[in-house]
mmCIF file of C-alpha atoms in Angstrom:
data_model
loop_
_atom_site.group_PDB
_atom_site.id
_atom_site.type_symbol
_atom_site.label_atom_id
_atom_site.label_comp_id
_atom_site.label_asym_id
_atom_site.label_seq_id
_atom_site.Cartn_x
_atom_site.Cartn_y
_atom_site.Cartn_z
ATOM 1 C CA UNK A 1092 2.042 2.955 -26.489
ATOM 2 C CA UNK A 1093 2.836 -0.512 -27.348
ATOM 3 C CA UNK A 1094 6.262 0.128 -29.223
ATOM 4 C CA UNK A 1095 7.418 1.704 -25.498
ATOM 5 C CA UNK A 1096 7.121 -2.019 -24.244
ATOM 6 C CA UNK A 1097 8.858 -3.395 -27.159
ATOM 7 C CA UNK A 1098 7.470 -6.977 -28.981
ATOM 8 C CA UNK A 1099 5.917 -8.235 -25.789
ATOM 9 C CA UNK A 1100 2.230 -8.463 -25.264
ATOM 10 C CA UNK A 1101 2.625 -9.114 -21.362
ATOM 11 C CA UNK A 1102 1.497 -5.537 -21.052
ATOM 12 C CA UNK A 1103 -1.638 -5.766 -22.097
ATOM 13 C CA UNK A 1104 -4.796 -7.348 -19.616
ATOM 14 C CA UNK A 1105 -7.461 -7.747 -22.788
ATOM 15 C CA UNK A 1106 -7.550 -7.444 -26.514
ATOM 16 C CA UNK A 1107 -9.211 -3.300 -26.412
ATOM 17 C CA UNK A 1108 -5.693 -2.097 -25.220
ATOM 18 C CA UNK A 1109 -4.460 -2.732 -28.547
ATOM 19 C CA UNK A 1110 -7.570 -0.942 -30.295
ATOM 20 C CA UNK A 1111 -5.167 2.185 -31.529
ATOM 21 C CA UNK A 1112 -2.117 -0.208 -31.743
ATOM 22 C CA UNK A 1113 -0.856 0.287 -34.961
ATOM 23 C CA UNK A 1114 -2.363 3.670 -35.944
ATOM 24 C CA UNK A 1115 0.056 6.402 -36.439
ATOM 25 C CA UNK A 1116 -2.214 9.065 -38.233
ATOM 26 C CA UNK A 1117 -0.565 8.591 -42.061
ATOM 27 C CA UNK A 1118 -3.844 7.719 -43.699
ATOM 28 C CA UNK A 1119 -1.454 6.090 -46.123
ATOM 29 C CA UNK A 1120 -0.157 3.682 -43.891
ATOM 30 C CA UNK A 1121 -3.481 2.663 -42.273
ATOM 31 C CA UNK A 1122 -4.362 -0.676 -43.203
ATOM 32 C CA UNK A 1123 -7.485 -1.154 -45.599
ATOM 33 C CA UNK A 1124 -9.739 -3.458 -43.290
ATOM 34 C CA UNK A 1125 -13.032 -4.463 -45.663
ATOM 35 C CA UNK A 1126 -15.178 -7.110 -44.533
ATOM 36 C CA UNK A 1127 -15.515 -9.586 -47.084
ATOM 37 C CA UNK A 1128 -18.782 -10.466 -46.202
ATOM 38 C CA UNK A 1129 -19.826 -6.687 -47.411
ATOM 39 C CA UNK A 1130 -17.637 -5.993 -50.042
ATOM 40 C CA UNK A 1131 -19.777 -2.071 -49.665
ATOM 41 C CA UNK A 1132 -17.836 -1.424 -46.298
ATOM 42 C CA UNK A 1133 -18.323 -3.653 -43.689
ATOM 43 C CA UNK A 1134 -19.000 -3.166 -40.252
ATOM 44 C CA UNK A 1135 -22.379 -2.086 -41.276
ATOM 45 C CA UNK A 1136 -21.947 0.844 -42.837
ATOM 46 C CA UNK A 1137 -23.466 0.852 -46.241
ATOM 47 C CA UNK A 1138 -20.548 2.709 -48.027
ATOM 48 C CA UNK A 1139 -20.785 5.800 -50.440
ATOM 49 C CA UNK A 1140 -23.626 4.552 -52.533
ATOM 50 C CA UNK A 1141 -25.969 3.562 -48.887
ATOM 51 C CA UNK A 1142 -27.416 5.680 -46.793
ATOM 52 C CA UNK A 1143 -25.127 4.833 -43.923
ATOM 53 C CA UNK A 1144 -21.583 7.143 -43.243
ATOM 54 C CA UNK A 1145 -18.689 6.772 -45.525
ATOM 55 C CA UNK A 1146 -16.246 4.274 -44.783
ATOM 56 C CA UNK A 1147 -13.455 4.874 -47.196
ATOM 57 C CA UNK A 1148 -12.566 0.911 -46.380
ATOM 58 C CA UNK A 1149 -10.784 1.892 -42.516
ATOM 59 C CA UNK A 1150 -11.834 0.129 -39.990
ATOM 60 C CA UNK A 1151 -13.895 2.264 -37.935
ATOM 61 C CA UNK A 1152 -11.510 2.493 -34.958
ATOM 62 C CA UNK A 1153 -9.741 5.370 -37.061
ATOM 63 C CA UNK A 1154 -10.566 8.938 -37.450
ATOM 64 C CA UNK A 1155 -12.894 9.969 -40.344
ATOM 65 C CA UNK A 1156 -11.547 12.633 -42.819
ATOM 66 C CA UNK A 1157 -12.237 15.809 -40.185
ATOM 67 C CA UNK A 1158 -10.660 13.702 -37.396
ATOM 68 C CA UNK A 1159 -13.584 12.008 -35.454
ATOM 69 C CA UNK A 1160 -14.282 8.751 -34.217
ATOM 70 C CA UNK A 1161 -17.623 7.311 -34.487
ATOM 71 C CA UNK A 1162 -19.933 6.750 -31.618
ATOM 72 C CA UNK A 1163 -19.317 3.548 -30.828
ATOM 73 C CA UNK A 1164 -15.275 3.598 -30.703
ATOM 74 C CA UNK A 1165 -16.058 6.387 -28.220
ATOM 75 C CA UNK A 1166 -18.593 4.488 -26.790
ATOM 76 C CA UNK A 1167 -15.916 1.419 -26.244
ATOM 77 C CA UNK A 1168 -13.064 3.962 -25.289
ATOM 78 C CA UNK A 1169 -15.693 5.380 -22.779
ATOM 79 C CA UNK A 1170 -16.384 1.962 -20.784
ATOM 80 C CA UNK A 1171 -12.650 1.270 -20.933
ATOM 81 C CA UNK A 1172 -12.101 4.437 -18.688
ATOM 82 C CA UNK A 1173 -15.222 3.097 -16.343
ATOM 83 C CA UNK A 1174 -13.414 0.194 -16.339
ATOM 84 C CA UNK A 1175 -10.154 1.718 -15.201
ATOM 85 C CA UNK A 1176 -11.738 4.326 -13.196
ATOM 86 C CA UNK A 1177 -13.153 1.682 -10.977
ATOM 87 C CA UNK A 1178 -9.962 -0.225 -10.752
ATOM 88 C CA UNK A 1179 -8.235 2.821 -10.212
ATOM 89 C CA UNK A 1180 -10.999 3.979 -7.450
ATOM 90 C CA UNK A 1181 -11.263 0.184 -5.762
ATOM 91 C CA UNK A 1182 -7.391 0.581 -5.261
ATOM 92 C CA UNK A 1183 -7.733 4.539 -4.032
ATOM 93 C CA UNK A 1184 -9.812 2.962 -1.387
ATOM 94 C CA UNK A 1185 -7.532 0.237 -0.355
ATOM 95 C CA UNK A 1186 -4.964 2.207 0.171
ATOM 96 C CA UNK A 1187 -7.149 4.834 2.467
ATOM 97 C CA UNK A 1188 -8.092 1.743 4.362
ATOM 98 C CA UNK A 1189 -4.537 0.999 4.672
ATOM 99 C CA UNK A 1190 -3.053 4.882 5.783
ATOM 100 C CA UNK A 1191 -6.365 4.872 8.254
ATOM 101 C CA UNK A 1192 -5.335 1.248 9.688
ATOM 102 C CA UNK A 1193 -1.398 2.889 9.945
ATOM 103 C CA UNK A 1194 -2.800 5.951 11.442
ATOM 104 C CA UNK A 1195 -4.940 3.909 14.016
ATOM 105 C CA UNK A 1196 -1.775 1.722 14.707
ATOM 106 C CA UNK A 1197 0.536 4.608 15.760
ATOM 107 C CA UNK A 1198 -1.637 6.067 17.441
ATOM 108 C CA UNK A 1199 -2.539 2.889 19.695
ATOM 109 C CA UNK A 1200 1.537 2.373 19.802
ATOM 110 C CA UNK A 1201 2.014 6.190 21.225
ATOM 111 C CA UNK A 1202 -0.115 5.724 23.527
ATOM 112 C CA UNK A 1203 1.455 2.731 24.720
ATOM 113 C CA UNK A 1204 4.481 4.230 24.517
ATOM 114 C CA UNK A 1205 3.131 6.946 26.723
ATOM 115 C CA UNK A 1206 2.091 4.142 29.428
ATOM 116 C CA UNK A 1207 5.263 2.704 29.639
ATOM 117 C CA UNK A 1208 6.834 6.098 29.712
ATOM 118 C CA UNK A 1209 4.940 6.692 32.857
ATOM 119 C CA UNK A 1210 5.210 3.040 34.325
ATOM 120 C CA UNK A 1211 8.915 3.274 34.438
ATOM 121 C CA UNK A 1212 9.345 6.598 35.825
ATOM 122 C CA UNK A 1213 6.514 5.413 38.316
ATOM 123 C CA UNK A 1214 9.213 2.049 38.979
ATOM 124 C CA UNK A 1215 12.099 5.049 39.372
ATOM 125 C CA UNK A 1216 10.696 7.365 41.409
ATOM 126 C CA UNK A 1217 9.741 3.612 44.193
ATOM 127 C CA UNK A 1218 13.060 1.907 43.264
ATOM 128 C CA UNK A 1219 14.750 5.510 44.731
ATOM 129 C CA UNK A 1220 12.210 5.832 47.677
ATOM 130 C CA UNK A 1221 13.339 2.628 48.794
ATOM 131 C CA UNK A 1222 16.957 2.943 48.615
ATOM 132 C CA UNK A 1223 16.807 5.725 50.452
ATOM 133 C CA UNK A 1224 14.690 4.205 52.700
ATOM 134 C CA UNK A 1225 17.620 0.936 53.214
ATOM 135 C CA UNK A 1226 20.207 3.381 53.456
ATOM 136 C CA UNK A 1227 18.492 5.330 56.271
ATOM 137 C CA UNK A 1228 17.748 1.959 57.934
ATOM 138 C CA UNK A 1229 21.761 0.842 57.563
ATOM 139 C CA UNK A 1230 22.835 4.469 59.123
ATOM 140 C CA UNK A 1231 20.007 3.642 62.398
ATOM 141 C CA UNK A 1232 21.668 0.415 62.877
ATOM 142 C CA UNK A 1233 25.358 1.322 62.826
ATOM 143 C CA UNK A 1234 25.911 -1.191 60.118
ATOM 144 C CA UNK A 1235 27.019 0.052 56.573
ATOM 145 C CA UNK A 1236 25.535 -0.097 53.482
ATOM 146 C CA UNK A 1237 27.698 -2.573 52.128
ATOM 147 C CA UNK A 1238 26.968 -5.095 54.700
ATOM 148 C CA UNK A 1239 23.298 -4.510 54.470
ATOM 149 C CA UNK A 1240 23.861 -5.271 49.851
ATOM 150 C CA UNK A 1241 26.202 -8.263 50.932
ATOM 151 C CA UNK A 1242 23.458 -9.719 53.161
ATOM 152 C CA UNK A 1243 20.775 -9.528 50.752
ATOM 153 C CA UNK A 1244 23.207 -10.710 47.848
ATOM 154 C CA UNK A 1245 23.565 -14.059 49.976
ATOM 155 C CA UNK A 1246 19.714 -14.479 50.123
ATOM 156 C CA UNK A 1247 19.054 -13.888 46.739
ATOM 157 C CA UNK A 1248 21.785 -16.052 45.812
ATOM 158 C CA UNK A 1249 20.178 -18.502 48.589
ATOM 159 C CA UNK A 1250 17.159 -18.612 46.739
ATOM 160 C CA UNK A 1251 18.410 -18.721 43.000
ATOM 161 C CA UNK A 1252 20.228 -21.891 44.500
ATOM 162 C CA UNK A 1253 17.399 -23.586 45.927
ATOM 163 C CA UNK A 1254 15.451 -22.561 42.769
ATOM 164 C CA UNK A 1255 17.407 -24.089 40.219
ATOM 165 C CA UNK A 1256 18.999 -27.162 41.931
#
């Protein structure tokens, strides 16, 4: 896993990532790892001549002779996939948190969309009542249309006037 990342060590968040680092299953190229404070094994086992397991002087984070770990490797392998798990399950529910939050928001935004929708067509349906209305009016009084617009383009223009200077 490491060698995919090449010499850096940015890769790695704490020092059991690395626990299977340089094993590559040649039991001649696994590093002998005594302890020289017991020369017998180390790590507690006892060696051949103890009662303990036989450590032929690997560390114990590699595979005995029929392939096994020992219970504590597994053990520490074990509570590095809680660890993960957790991570792994605290960012699962972020991310539902998030898609419920989106779903909330476009739903809110539809129906928004919806009223506005309905609030313009509402503004349509008056804005074309009441030119019909001013056109009826303007064919009552004899005068045309245009006079009628021209007339109320002068007030308007009356009141911008007044209203800005």
């Amino acid at each position: 896993m490491a060698s995919r990342f090449g010499p850096s060590a940015l890769h790695q968040r704490d020092p059991r990532s690395s626990l299977f680092e340089n094993y590559t299953g040649d039991r001649k190229s696994r590093p002998s790892s005594h302890s020289p404070a017991r020369p017998n094994g180390g790590y507690g086992y006892s060696g051949p001549s103890g009662s303990g397991p036989v450590n032929d002087g690997f560390r114990p984070a590699t595979p005995n002779r029929k392939g096994q770990y020992s219970d504590a490797v597994l053990s520490e392998l074990e509570s590095q996939n809680d660890d993960q798990v957790e991570g792994m399950s605290a960012k699962v529910k972020m991310l539902k948190d998030i898609t419920i939050a989106i779903g909330d928001e476009i739903r809110d935004s539809s129906k928004l969309a919806d009223k506005m929708n309905d609030s313009f067509d509402n503004t349509r349906v008056r804005l074309k009542g009441t030119m019909n209305r001013m056109l009826r009016m303007a064919e009552r009084t004899g005068v045309g249309w245009r006079v009628w617009m021209g007339f109320f383009a002068a007030v308007i223009f009356l009141f911008w006037y007044v209203w800005l200077f």
